[in-house]
Amino acid sequence: MAKIEDKVDLYDDRGNKLLGDVPLTALSPLRNPAIRKICGMVARLAAVDLAGLEKKLSSGAIAGKQMVIRNKSMDLDIVGKGSEIAARVKDMIEVEAGDETRADLIGGGKRLLVEVPSARILADYSAARTNVCAALTQALIDTFNVDMWKAPDIKAAVWGMYPQDPAMTGTVVATLVDVPISNEGPGYTLRNIPVNHIAATVRKRAMPGACLSMILEESACYEMGDAVGPFERGHLLDFAYEGLNANNMLYTLIKENGQDGTLGDVVYALVEKAKADGVAKPKTKLGSGYTVFGVDDLQMWNAYASTGMLAAVMVNCAAMRAGQPVPSSIMYFNELLEHETGLPGVDYGKAQGASVSSSFFSHSIYGGGGPGVFHGNHIVTRHAKGQFIPCFCAAMCIDADTQYFTPTRTSGLYGEVLGSIPEFAEPMKAVAEGAKEIM
Amino acid sequence: MPQYTPGSSIIGDNRRKFMDPSKKLEKLRDIAEEDIVRMLGHRAPGEAYKSIHPPIEELEEPECSVREMVKPTPGAAAGDRIRYVQFTDSMFFAPATPRIRPMMWFTRYRGVDPGVLSGRTIVEARERDVEAIAKEYMDNETYDTARTGLRGRTVHGHSVRLDQDGVMFDALRRWSRDPNGDIKYVKDMVGGAMDKEVVLGKPLSEDELRKRTTMFRNAQGGVWLEGDDPEVGDVISEIHWNRTWGGFQPFKNRADLPGNKGVGVKGMKLYTPRGGVE
């Protein structure tokens, strides 16, 4: 591990100090216990739609809505026998008595939440999904005494189109992370989670939402090989200042500009802060009187810029109480910042670049998406590493249901399941507590 | 005090004036609010605002510190629909340019969602906020009646030759020129029928346009960025050099990297003659 000596004070989403003098290294996803728990659970949780499975089998639409074979229908009381099925699944998934395994009925018995023990993941996180699929298939066969002529239909209803489609279209087992073939590239697993799931998990509170989103993005950067050696400090600084409200900068920028400030006001407040802290220094004065600024510590400048960007998104989106301005806010925060100082925008231009294509994809100009279904695992979002997607999550937290894809509509189940786990519900506090354990 | 953007020419001055919210933009005309509503075509004049959610005060908002710190705009507070206004600026010295529009809206308005597309610039916001922006930006000096257009669709005109009387081309003929020189809108923003024509007034003179524009243009008496105001290009090159430095090894000192140390690219040879090539 590279030697990193920076320390920060951590504050919560209301400007209260959580922990002082925290070494940046204690915030590393490789070391912080809370972040490790969050990432581990994201990879190991699976939700089964029991009511949906029952309907699929009774209608014969076993592998998705278009694949109906009417004479293949089966009337099985899956929801009614949910407890028995859950017990069988738990028994098969468990590695050792007392490990993390659980299979709990939720949503009035219509859904089953399964936590796969970490012992089952030897090298590939897909083991969480495959094992739940296989155990569920076997549990159904055992519970309903299904014969060998009908068993393939059970398998198809549970696994969806696998193996014709390795992405398992039509499966009733949902995991937060998608199968590896759906990842944009190596290490993208934790970036493949729509921001609406995260917004629903934190009950649409913008700052914890941005924090949880950034935990996953930055952890993915470690897995992508982007945070290695001397690059690691840059990632940890971005994460601390933008995602964890280090030194209360994020909160202060919003507080000071919230009542009547524009996005531009946040830009210029951030520049003043950077000047006051000695991060940006005058370099050259040009003929018109315009001063070009320079920096001694470019990684620190990027952390300041990232924090300003999230604050600007929050101020502009919250003034509109809408999520849609997030790409344009990112674009013009960076544009105004660069032309105010001569210094580079967030992630050295990559956030601004990604915002251009994101504008297209989030405004129904090219397809029918919306910022709520965005994640970092996409050709139009992936280039800025870590700083970009938290802004989308914050925007969707703030949105007053103006979007077609709202967190309530797309992610109610995830919100219900994950929101009950303290690390997910209060990620800022959890990371601070985790840091305290290892300081 | 922000410096907004570089430039020692009149273009730099104009850009800073547009972007600086402490500077009031000159009002050139006073279009009735009812006529703005008529031209936008989102609602009939006098019709109540439609809403997409109850007023914010009646909503049970989550206990979110950001919501508590940030005041909603009047339109957001009322739960208005999100609507748009879109402008086309002719490259023949319209006062505003597509790029400067979002930069000035973001320094002057809260709760806006602008977007620059090919030759037109849209801003989306809550309906009553959109109407306020449309009113201000059709009344003030950023809008010339002949070189700026209010266009919801069939927007081209920005880079098209002017009509015979110096008016920006409009395929939908939303506007016409009166014999006395006044420009009037006979169709609304998307080319739909209006119950009444709206007179915007006379265009600015060519000299006046060149004094007010925020556009560099090495042709027809415009200000040439590379030749007349190299400071602007120098700052852009500085930004790009810094981006390259960050993309390579941001943990190093810039002075230790081979290549550019100062601001701008020295000794750049300009191949285009003054006045451009037509």
XYZ file of C-alpha atoms in Angstrom:
717
model
C 0.000 0.000 0.000
C 1.284 3.425 -0.939
C 2.122 5.764 1.923
C -0.722 8.222 2.411
C -0.479 10.684 5.256
C -3.560 12.911 4.787
C -6.130 13.144 7.558
C -9.669 14.499 7.491
C -12.529 15.184 9.880
C -15.756 13.390 9.018
C -19.160 15.085 9.359
C -22.678 13.742 8.877
C -25.372 15.049 6.518
C -26.431 17.717 9.014
C -22.989 19.131 9.631
C -22.348 17.304 12.929
C -18.833 16.040 13.491
C -18.620 12.254 13.507
C -14.901 11.652 13.885
C -11.755 13.801 13.816
C -8.269 13.242 12.416
C -9.235 10.215 10.370
C -6.362 8.871 8.272
C -7.429 8.521 4.636
C -6.237 4.937 4.734
C -8.989 4.109 7.251
C -11.526 4.974 4.532
C -10.104 2.493 2.040
C -12.647 -0.105 0.856
C -9.900 -2.633 1.396
C -9.697 -1.837 5.112
C -12.833 -0.105 6.388
C -15.095 -2.779 7.973
C -18.356 -0.981 7.134
C -17.452 -0.636 3.463
C -16.349 -4.252 3.319
C -19.673 -5.311 4.846
C -21.682 -3.185 2.412
C -19.822 -4.517 -0.636
C -20.018 -8.069 0.646
C -23.758 -7.918 1.193
C -24.361 -6.270 -2.165
C -22.725 -9.278 -3.795
C -24.420 -11.892 -1.614
C -28.056 -10.783 -1.331
C -30.718 -12.242 -3.585
C -34.435 -11.530 -3.686
C -36.884 -14.116 -5.016
C -40.288 -13.137 -6.358
C -42.380 -16.047 -5.082
C -45.710 -14.569 -6.194
C -44.263 -13.917 -9.650
C -42.956 -17.469 -9.834
C -46.365 -18.879 -8.947
C -47.973 -16.776 -11.662
C -45.392 -17.757 -14.262
C -46.008 -21.431 -13.650
C -49.791 -21.111 -13.577
C -49.888 -19.138 -16.839
C -47.206 -21.130 -18.626
C -45.200 -17.936 -19.235
C -42.243 -19.628 -17.673
C -39.276 -17.789 -19.147
C -40.594 -14.300 -19.646
C -43.694 -12.624 -20.940
C -43.379 -13.641 -24.584
C -42.496 -17.254 -23.935
C -45.859 -18.762 -23.069
C -46.557 -22.463 -23.482
C -50.156 -22.782 -22.396
C -50.322 -26.529 -21.859
C -47.208 -26.337 -19.686
C -48.952 -24.573 -16.833
C -48.757 -25.839 -13.239
C -50.826 -24.679 -10.274
C -48.497 -24.723 -7.293
C -49.268 -22.887 -4.042
C -45.787 -21.369 -3.836
C -46.710 -18.339 -1.695
C -48.800 -20.533 0.613
C -45.890 -22.885 1.181
C -43.368 -20.061 1.358
C -42.135 -20.962 4.842
C -41.396 -24.529 3.834
C -39.609 -23.430 0.661
C -37.579 -20.866 2.629
C -36.495 -23.477 5.158
C -35.400 -25.876 2.398
C -33.458 -23.130 0.599
C -31.713 -22.058 3.800
C -30.788 -25.627 4.582
C -29.211 -26.117 1.166
C -27.403 -22.766 1.026
C -25.926 -22.870 4.512
C -22.291 -23.957 4.689
C -21.865 -24.104 8.442
C -24.425 -23.728 11.175
C -24.509 -20.144 12.409
C -22.918 -18.558 9.347
C -24.465 -15.502 7.624
C -27.045 -17.566 5.751
C -30.644 -16.483 5.932
C -33.784 -17.002 3.883
C -36.532 -14.716 5.170
C -40.017 -14.167 3.807
C -40.782 -10.495 3.219
C -43.512 -8.437 1.549
C -46.320 -10.379 3.235
C -44.795 -13.701 2.210
C -44.750 -12.841 -1.476
C -40.988 -12.499 -1.626
C -38.020 -14.327 -0.230
C -34.778 -12.616 0.771
C -31.737 -14.870 0.722
C -28.299 -14.040 2.044
C -25.712 -16.416 0.675
C -22.779 -17.055 3.044
C -19.445 -15.643 1.958
C -17.942 -19.143 2.178
C -19.807 -20.024 -1.019
C -17.961 -17.393 -3.021
C -14.622 -18.917 -3.911
C -13.685 -16.759 -6.890
C -16.869 -15.644 -8.680
C -19.613 -13.611 -7.010
C -22.148 -15.202 -9.401
C -22.212 -18.082 -6.930
C -24.791 -16.076 -4.966
C -27.250 -16.138 -7.835
C -26.535 -19.612 -9.155
C -26.771 -21.236 -5.743
C -30.062 -19.525 -4.925
C -31.472 -20.525 -8.324
C -30.370 -24.116 -7.918
C -31.533 -24.391 -4.317
C -34.888 -22.858 -5.151
C -35.407 -25.257 -8.058
C -34.630 -28.211 -5.838
C -36.784 -26.853 -2.994
C -39.777 -26.548 -5.320
C -39.299 -30.043 -6.691
C -39.100 -31.425 -3.166
C -41.939 -29.355 -1.710
C -44.416 -30.136 -4.487
C -43.069 -33.551 -5.382
C -42.576 -32.542 -9.007
C -41.843 -35.434 -11.369
C -38.981 -35.584 -13.867
C -41.295 -34.642 -16.767
C -42.316 -31.374 -15.147
C -39.037 -30.518 -13.441
C -37.512 -28.778 -16.503
C -40.375 -26.249 -16.416
C -39.605 -25.450 -12.792
C -35.976 -24.973 -13.734
C -36.895 -22.664 -16.629
C -39.250 -20.570 -14.481
C -36.559 -20.089 -11.835
C -33.482 -19.619 -14.033
C -35.173 -17.738 -16.878
C -33.542 -18.094 -20.280
C -30.293 -19.521 -18.917
C -28.347 -21.184 -20.567
C -29.456 -19.789 -23.976
C -29.011 -16.350 -22.433
C -26.190 -16.124 -19.871
C -27.763 -12.893 -18.567
C -30.663 -15.077 -17.356
C -33.472 -12.972 -18.785
C -36.760 -13.784 -17.068
C -35.278 -15.231 -13.876
C -37.230 -14.793 -10.627
C -34.026 -14.431 -8.613
C -32.842 -10.812 -8.496
C -29.462 -9.779 -7.175
C -28.204 -6.225 -6.738
C -25.195 -7.006 -8.876
C -25.743 -8.376 -12.348
C -24.085 -11.424 -13.900
C -20.476 -10.896 -15.092
C -21.420 -10.921 -18.779
C -23.459 -7.756 -18.197
C -20.446 -5.854 -16.867
C -18.830 -3.265 -19.118
C -15.415 -4.583 -18.223
C -13.352 -6.242 -15.504
C -14.006 -4.827 -12.046
C -17.305 -3.146 -12.953
C -19.481 -5.368 -10.735
C -20.218 -2.787 -8.041
C -20.896 -0.090 -10.629
C -23.783 -2.046 -12.109
C -26.471 -0.972 -9.645
C -29.063 1.621 -10.732
C -29.046 4.752 -8.560
C -32.764 4.363 -7.850
C -32.027 1.225 -5.802
C -29.629 3.283 -3.691
C -32.007 6.244 -3.424
C -34.759 3.911 -2.195
C -32.373 2.309 0.299
C -31.542 5.595 2.027
C -35.190 6.688 1.892
C -34.444 9.412 -0.641
C -32.042 11.435 1.508
C -29.592 13.077 -0.847
C -26.360 13.151 1.119
C -26.470 9.577 2.493
C -27.568 8.481 -0.999
C -24.561 10.096 -2.634
C -22.365 8.529 0.057
C -23.664 4.986 -0.473
C -23.414 5.411 -4.222
C -19.836 6.623 -3.915
C -18.903 3.739 -1.612
C -19.856 1.340 -4.404
C -18.260 3.409 -7.177
C -14.975 3.880 -5.360
C -14.872 0.247 -4.263
C -15.315 -0.684 -7.914
C -12.402 1.601 -8.799
C -10.237 -0.532 -6.531
C -11.467 -3.658 -8.296
C -10.895 -2.065 -11.693
C -7.253 -1.429 -10.870
C -7.796 2.317 -10.983
C -6.795 2.995 -7.380
C -3.407 1.419 -7.229
C -0.086 2.904 -6.121
C 0.086 6.690 -6.282
C -3.421 6.891 -7.810
C -5.016 5.578 -4.609
C -4.649 8.842 -2.733
C -6.664 10.650 -5.410
C -9.542 8.206 -5.054
C -9.534 8.387 -1.263
C -9.468 12.191 -1.301
C -12.404 12.324 -3.746
C -14.309 9.806 -1.632
C -13.634 11.569 1.663
C -14.552 15.068 0.488
C -17.412 14.336 -1.916
C -18.905 11.187 -0.408
C -18.189 11.578 3.295
C -18.509 15.338 3.744
C -14.923 15.583 4.953
C -14.163 18.811 6.790
C -17.863 19.696 6.327
C -17.100 21.303 2.962
C -19.998 19.738 1.059
C -22.516 20.685 3.725
C -21.194 24.241 4.004
C -21.333 24.842 0.245
C -24.982 23.746 0.150
C -25.926 25.609 3.308
C -24.409 28.882 2.111
C -26.033 28.722 -1.321
C -29.252 26.869 -0.600
C -31.678 29.716 -0.081
C -30.977 31.910 -3.068
C -27.803 30.581 -4.693
C -27.401 29.444 -8.269
C -25.154 26.715 -9.612
C -22.699 29.476 -10.535
C -22.657 30.684 -6.932
C -21.550 27.208 -5.813
C -18.764 27.216 -8.413
C -17.404 30.547 -7.256
C -17.789 29.683 -3.554
C -15.762 26.516 -4.187
C -13.037 28.520 -5.939
C -12.882 30.953 -3.021
C -12.582 28.025 -0.612
C -9.783 26.481 -2.690
C -7.954 29.815 -2.752
C -8.396 30.335 0.979
C -7.079 26.836 1.733
C -4.088 27.336 -0.543
C -5.191 24.597 -2.945
C -5.466 26.997 -5.909
C -2.833 29.716 -6.246
C -2.504 32.594 -8.728
C -0.077 31.646 -11.477
C -0.154 34.230 -14.271
C -2.027 37.448 -14.886
C -3.115 37.951 -18.500
C -3.663 41.159 -20.450
C -7.326 41.612 -19.575
C -6.560 41.235 -15.860
C -7.710 37.606 -15.891
C -5.663 35.456 -13.507
C -4.777 31.888 -14.404
C -4.518 29.649 -11.338
C -2.129 26.814 -10.657
C -1.993 23.980 -8.121
C 0.734 22.182 -6.230
C -1.491 19.213 -5.362
C -3.666 18.254 -8.300
C -5.291 15.306 -6.514
C -6.433 17.619 -3.716
C -7.790 20.081 -6.293
C -9.765 17.236 -7.852
C -11.264 16.360 -4.469
C -12.321 19.989 -3.975
C -13.770 20.119 -7.495
C -15.658 16.836 -6.954
C -17.186 18.182 -3.752
C -18.219 21.394 -5.476
C -19.767 19.406 -8.297
C -21.990 17.375 -5.971
C -22.952 20.521 -4.034
C -23.822 22.298 -7.281
C -25.958 19.382 -8.460
C -27.743 19.293 -5.115
C -28.418 23.041 -5.083
C -29.698 23.212 -8.660
C -31.714 19.982 -8.575
C -33.210 20.731 -5.167
C -34.249 24.219 -6.303
C -36.163 22.511 -9.128
C -37.091 19.516 -6.933
C -36.285 17.441 -9.993
C -33.608 14.937 -10.961
C -33.354 15.786 -14.641
C -30.854 18.691 -14.451
C -28.044 16.455 -13.173
C -26.101 16.068 -16.462
C -26.320 19.747 -17.362
C -25.377 20.722 -13.803
C -22.293 18.510 -14.006
C -21.388 19.878 -17.415
C -21.659 23.550 -16.549
C -20.240 23.237 -13.060
C -17.072 22.011 -14.758
C -17.282 24.466 -17.640
C -17.653 27.453 -15.307
C -14.963 26.133 -12.965
C -12.427 25.628 -15.745
C -13.055 29.037 -17.274
C -12.902 30.721 -13.890
C -9.485 29.286 -13.044
C -7.772 27.602 -15.999
C -7.655 24.450 -13.854
C -9.141 21.117 -14.942
C -12.679 20.002 -14.096
C -13.587 16.890 -12.138
C -11.574 13.777 -12.990
C -9.507 15.960 -15.304
C -12.286 16.551 -17.818
C -13.827 13.102 -17.749
C -16.880 14.087 -15.673
C -17.737 16.817 -18.139
C -17.231 14.487 -21.070
C -19.497 11.841 -19.564
C -22.155 14.465 -18.834
C -22.614 15.208 -22.548
C -23.701 11.703 -23.463
C -25.604 11.384 -20.193
C -27.709 14.393 -21.184
C -28.793 12.583 -24.313
C -29.634 9.357 -22.541
C -31.426 10.966 -19.608
C -33.693 13.263 -21.635
C -35.326 10.721 -23.947
C -33.399 12.156 -26.885
C -31.829 8.782 -27.492
C -34.002 6.042 -26.068
C -36.304 6.183 -23.066
C -34.074 6.144 -20.011
C -33.970 8.525 -17.094
C -31.336 9.403 -14.499
C -32.920 6.977 -12.026
C -31.906 3.907 -14.017
C -28.363 5.170 -14.559
C -25.369 3.405 -13.079
C -21.623 3.511 -13.587
C -21.616 0.394 -15.761
C -22.566 2.059 -19.030
C -20.794 3.470 -22.020
C -22.138 6.989 -21.325
C -21.355 7.090 -17.608
C -18.325 4.966 -16.925
C -15.514 7.342 -17.863
C -15.501 9.500 -14.748
C -14.436 7.119 -12.044
C -16.170 7.485 -8.720
C -17.281 11.122 -8.694
C -20.033 11.085 -11.307
C -22.732 8.562 -10.367
C -23.190 9.861 -6.764
C -24.498 13.072 -8.337
C -27.183 11.058 -10.152
C -28.152 9.317 -6.939
C -28.422 12.636 -5.094
C -30.550 14.054 -7.903
C -32.943 11.109 -7.802
C -33.207 11.411 -4.023
C -34.249 15.037 -4.428
C -36.688 14.438 -7.299
C -40.316 15.097 -6.327
C -41.537 12.223 -8.528
C -41.255 14.222 -11.747
C -39.518 11.306 -13.467
C -41.076 8.258 -15.102
C -38.531 5.983 -13.415
C -38.898 6.973 -9.746
C -37.200 5.076 -6.898
C -40.623 4.007 -5.610
C -41.570 2.577 -8.978
C -38.363 0.755 -9.837
C -36.766 -0.065 -6.515
C -39.345 -0.505 -3.739
C -38.159 -4.046 -2.961
C -34.498 -3.032 -2.716
C -35.391 -0.099 -0.490
C -37.362 -2.333 1.810
C -34.656 -4.995 2.057
C -31.492 -2.916 2.204
C -33.002 0.024 4.092
C -33.391 -2.212 7.138
C -29.634 -2.871 7.346
C -27.907 -0.103 9.389
C -24.790 0.141 7.180
C -26.979 0.780 4.137
C -29.453 3.098 5.861
C -26.795 5.343 7.445
C -23.628 4.861 5.405
C -21.882 8.066 6.548
C -22.108 7.058 10.200
C -21.213 3.446 9.432
C -18.015 4.372 7.586
C -16.983 6.705 10.414
C -17.593 3.969 12.978
C -15.702 1.515 10.808
C -12.788 3.932 10.540
C -12.729 4.341 14.322
C -12.317 0.583 14.728
C -9.123 0.506 12.691
C -7.566 3.887 13.555
C -15.251 38.382 -7.056
C -15.501 35.872 -9.931
C -13.691 36.598 -13.175
C -16.080 34.372 -15.203
C -14.133 33.978 -18.431
C -10.983 35.369 -20.086
C -10.728 37.754 -23.033
C -9.399 41.266 -23.576
C -11.674 42.009 -26.558
C -15.212 43.335 -26.619
C -16.330 39.700 -26.953
C -14.722 38.905 -23.592
C -16.384 41.967 -22.051
C -19.775 41.005 -23.451
C -19.451 37.416 -22.264
C -18.597 38.585 -18.748
C -21.521 41.005 -18.804
C -23.920 38.222 -19.806
C -22.574 35.894 -17.123
C -22.273 38.321 -14.219
C -25.603 38.412 -12.361
C -24.676 41.715 -10.707
C -24.858 43.344 -14.146
C -28.375 44.072 -15.333
C -28.852 43.222 -18.988
C -30.296 46.041 -21.054
C -33.981 45.751 -21.789
C -34.630 46.408 -25.486
C -38.376 45.713 -25.618
C -41.275 44.880 -23.332
C -43.325 41.974 -24.621
C -46.567 41.436 -22.726
C -46.483 38.385 -20.432
C -49.623 37.145 -22.124
C -47.863 37.238 -25.499
C -44.910 35.261 -24.101
C -47.361 32.583 -22.963
C -48.984 32.702 -26.401
C -45.674 32.217 -28.218
C -44.494 29.424 -25.918
C -47.734 27.530 -26.543
C -47.546 25.446 -23.356
C -50.816 26.824 -21.998
C -53.456 29.240 -23.259
C -53.110 32.824 -21.999
C -55.005 33.103 -18.732
C -55.211 29.338 -18.250
C -54.200 28.019 -14.815
C -50.868 26.206 -14.408
C -51.169 22.433 -14.516
C -49.260 20.544 -11.846
C -47.478 17.196 -11.650
C -47.463 16.957 -7.886
C -49.062 18.786 -4.957
C -47.352 21.942 -3.677
C -44.139 21.142 -1.805
C -45.638 22.436 1.454
C -48.391 19.817 1.235
C -46.010 16.994 0.355
C -44.463 14.841 3.011
C -40.867 15.270 1.930
C -38.250 12.860 3.299
C -36.170 14.093 6.224
C -33.391 15.157 3.897
C -30.959 17.862 4.964
C -30.440 19.028 1.379
C -34.157 19.630 0.879
C -34.219 21.518 4.167
C -31.310 23.751 3.102
C -32.382 24.432 -0.494
C -35.451 26.525 -1.172
C -37.540 25.409 -4.164
C -38.165 27.855 -7.013
C -41.705 29.305 -7.229
C -42.608 26.786 -9.941
C -41.213 23.826 -8.013
C -42.906 24.955 -4.805
C -46.238 24.997 -6.635
C -45.672 21.607 -8.299
C -45.728 22.967 -11.871
C -45.105 20.795 -14.893
C -41.630 20.961 -16.406
C -41.675 22.885 -19.691
C -39.098 24.466 -21.978
C -38.113 27.488 -23.994
C -35.649 27.123 -26.861
C -33.645 29.688 -28.796
C -31.732 29.608 -32.059
C -28.904 32.150 -32.391
C -27.651 32.996 -35.857
C -23.924 32.696 -36.413
C -24.243 36.066 -38.159
C -23.494 38.016 -34.973
C -26.537 37.188 -32.856
C -25.931 38.694 -29.402
C -25.955 35.323 -27.592
C -24.301 32.109 -28.687
C -25.451 28.559 -27.939
C -22.551 28.068 -25.566
C -22.892 31.286 -23.599
C -26.599 30.734 -22.902
C -26.261 27.960 -20.290
C -23.292 29.742 -18.756
C -25.380 32.852 -18.128
C -28.529 30.974 -17.110
C -26.607 28.951 -14.564
C -25.210 32.109 -12.975
C -28.552 33.927 -13.042
C -31.250 31.303 -12.360
C -31.910 28.542 -9.883
C -33.526 25.243 -10.782
C -32.782 25.191 -14.508
C -31.830 22.459 -16.960
C -30.258 23.941 -20.090
C -28.918 21.977 -23.018
C -26.900 22.991 -26.039
C -27.703 21.093 -29.191
C -26.796 21.577 -32.825
C -27.522 25.243 -33.334
C -30.156 25.750 -30.679
C -30.222 26.043 -26.925
C -33.026 24.775 -24.744
C -33.715 25.437 -21.101
C -36.154 23.302 -19.191
C -37.591 24.366 -15.840
C -40.872 24.442 -13.946
C -43.529 26.148 -16.077
C -43.769 29.510 -14.334
C -39.977 29.648 -14.064
C -39.700 28.974 -17.816
C -42.093 31.807 -18.526
C -40.014 34.173 -16.405
C -36.839 33.180 -18.263
C -38.549 33.459 -21.660
C -39.867 36.926 -20.818
C -36.519 38.222 -19.613
C -34.531 36.696 -22.452
C -36.864 37.867 -25.211
C -36.954 41.371 -23.771
C -33.269 41.897 -23.120
C -30.146 42.557 -25.176
C -29.350 38.846 -25.625
C -32.201 38.703 -28.137
C -32.196 40.383 -31.519
C -35.490 40.150 -33.346
C -33.861 39.208 -36.668
C -30.898 37.060 -35.607
C -32.399 35.223 -32.624
C -35.335 32.864 -32.924
C -37.792 31.232 -30.559
C -37.935 27.710 -31.966
C -39.389 24.562 -30.431
C -38.882 22.419 -33.533
C -37.474 22.769 -37.054
C -34.825 24.818 -35.361
C -32.213 25.208 -38.068
C -31.095 28.697 -38.905
C -27.969 29.062 -36.761
C -25.527 28.261 -39.560
C -27.778 28.954 -42.534
C -27.423 32.025 -44.790
C -29.680 34.925 -43.905
C -32.858 35.741 -45.788
C -32.691 38.607 -48.281
C -33.631 41.197 -45.669
C -31.058 40.049 -43.097
C -33.386 37.845 -41.077
C -32.324 34.352 -39.943
C -33.834 31.598 -42.085
C -36.884 29.856 -40.618
C -38.301 26.881 -42.518
C -41.600 27.152 -40.641
C -41.924 30.906 -41.257
C -42.925 31.563 -37.670
C -42.179 35.205 -38.180
C -42.537 37.828 -40.874
C -41.241 41.328 -41.436
C -43.663 44.225 -41.647
C -43.093 46.871 -44.309
C -42.081 49.252 -41.507
C -39.253 46.849 -40.508
C -40.877 45.322 -37.422
C -40.483 41.585 -36.885
C -43.657 39.877 -35.783
C -44.430 36.297 -34.781
C -47.378 34.835 -36.670
C -46.936 31.271 -35.336
C -45.960 29.976 -31.906
C -42.662 28.349 -30.859
C -43.436 25.029 -32.579
C -45.074 26.627 -35.628
C -48.645 26.206 -34.381
C -51.432 28.692 -34.938
C -51.713 31.699 -32.600
C -54.911 33.618 -31.978
C -53.013 36.887 -32.307
C -49.781 38.084 -33.891
C -47.019 39.286 -31.577
C -44.885 42.236 -32.687
C -41.306 42.093 -31.374
C -39.994 45.261 -33.000
C -37.129 46.285 -35.225
C -33.830 44.410 -35.454
C -30.555 45.918 -34.311
C -28.253 47.445 -36.917
C -25.234 45.500 -38.180
C -22.893 47.803 -36.227
C -24.912 47.374 -33.072
C -24.892 43.565 -33.453
C -21.094 43.539 -33.706
C -20.876 45.632 -30.527
C -23.168 43.332 -28.571
C -22.251 39.853 -29.783
C -20.512 37.233 -27.644
C -19.296 35.394 -30.736
C -15.783 35.312 -32.141
C -15.897 35.212 -35.931
C -13.039 35.782 -38.353
C -15.287 37.124 -41.106
C -17.373 40.143 -42.002
C -15.803 42.462 -39.461
C -16.039 40.123 -36.498
C -13.419 39.678 -33.779
C -10.884 36.953 -34.613
C -10.144 34.810 -31.578
C -6.660 33.651 -32.577
C -5.569 36.971 -34.053
C -7.320 39.546 -31.900
C -7.831 37.893 -28.520
C -5.237 35.101 -28.070
C -5.729 35.176 -24.292
C -8.944 33.160 -24.698
C -7.178 30.434 -26.644
C -4.314 30.477 -24.153
C -6.646 29.721 -21.251
C -8.344 26.935 -23.217
C -4.955 25.402 -23.984
C -4.023 25.727 -20.310
C -7.186 23.826 -19.320
C -6.404 21.097 -21.827
C -2.804 20.815 -20.720
C -3.923 20.515 -17.107
C -6.462 17.853 -18.083
C -3.715 15.908 -19.827
C -1.444 16.227 -16.814
C -4.244 14.936 -14.534
C -5.113 12.124 -16.900
C -1.484 11.019 -16.923
C -0.005 11.349 -13.443
C -1.819 13.819 -11.174
C 0.508 13.049 -8.261
C 3.496 14.584 -10.043
C 4.426 18.246 -10.171
C 3.533 19.809 -13.463
C 6.953 21.421 -13.612
C 8.525 17.964 -13.655
C 6.644 16.888 -16.765
C 8.274 17.567 -20.125
C 6.315 20.031 -22.239
C 4.375 23.164 -21.571
C 5.295 25.145 -18.434
C 3.626 28.498 -18.993
C 0.145 29.502 -20.105
C -0.800 29.044 -23.760
C 1.006 27.655 -26.748
C 3.841 29.900 -27.816
C 4.796 30.513 -31.416
C 1.571 29.134 -32.864
C 1.389 29.954 -36.555
C -1.960 31.045 -37.902
C -2.675 29.823 -41.414
C -6.049 31.503 -41.837
C -5.827 35.069 -43.141
C -7.673 37.911 -41.463
C -11.250 37.938 -42.652
C -11.263 34.191 -43.189
C -11.665 32.326 -46.435
C -15.053 32.500 -48.139
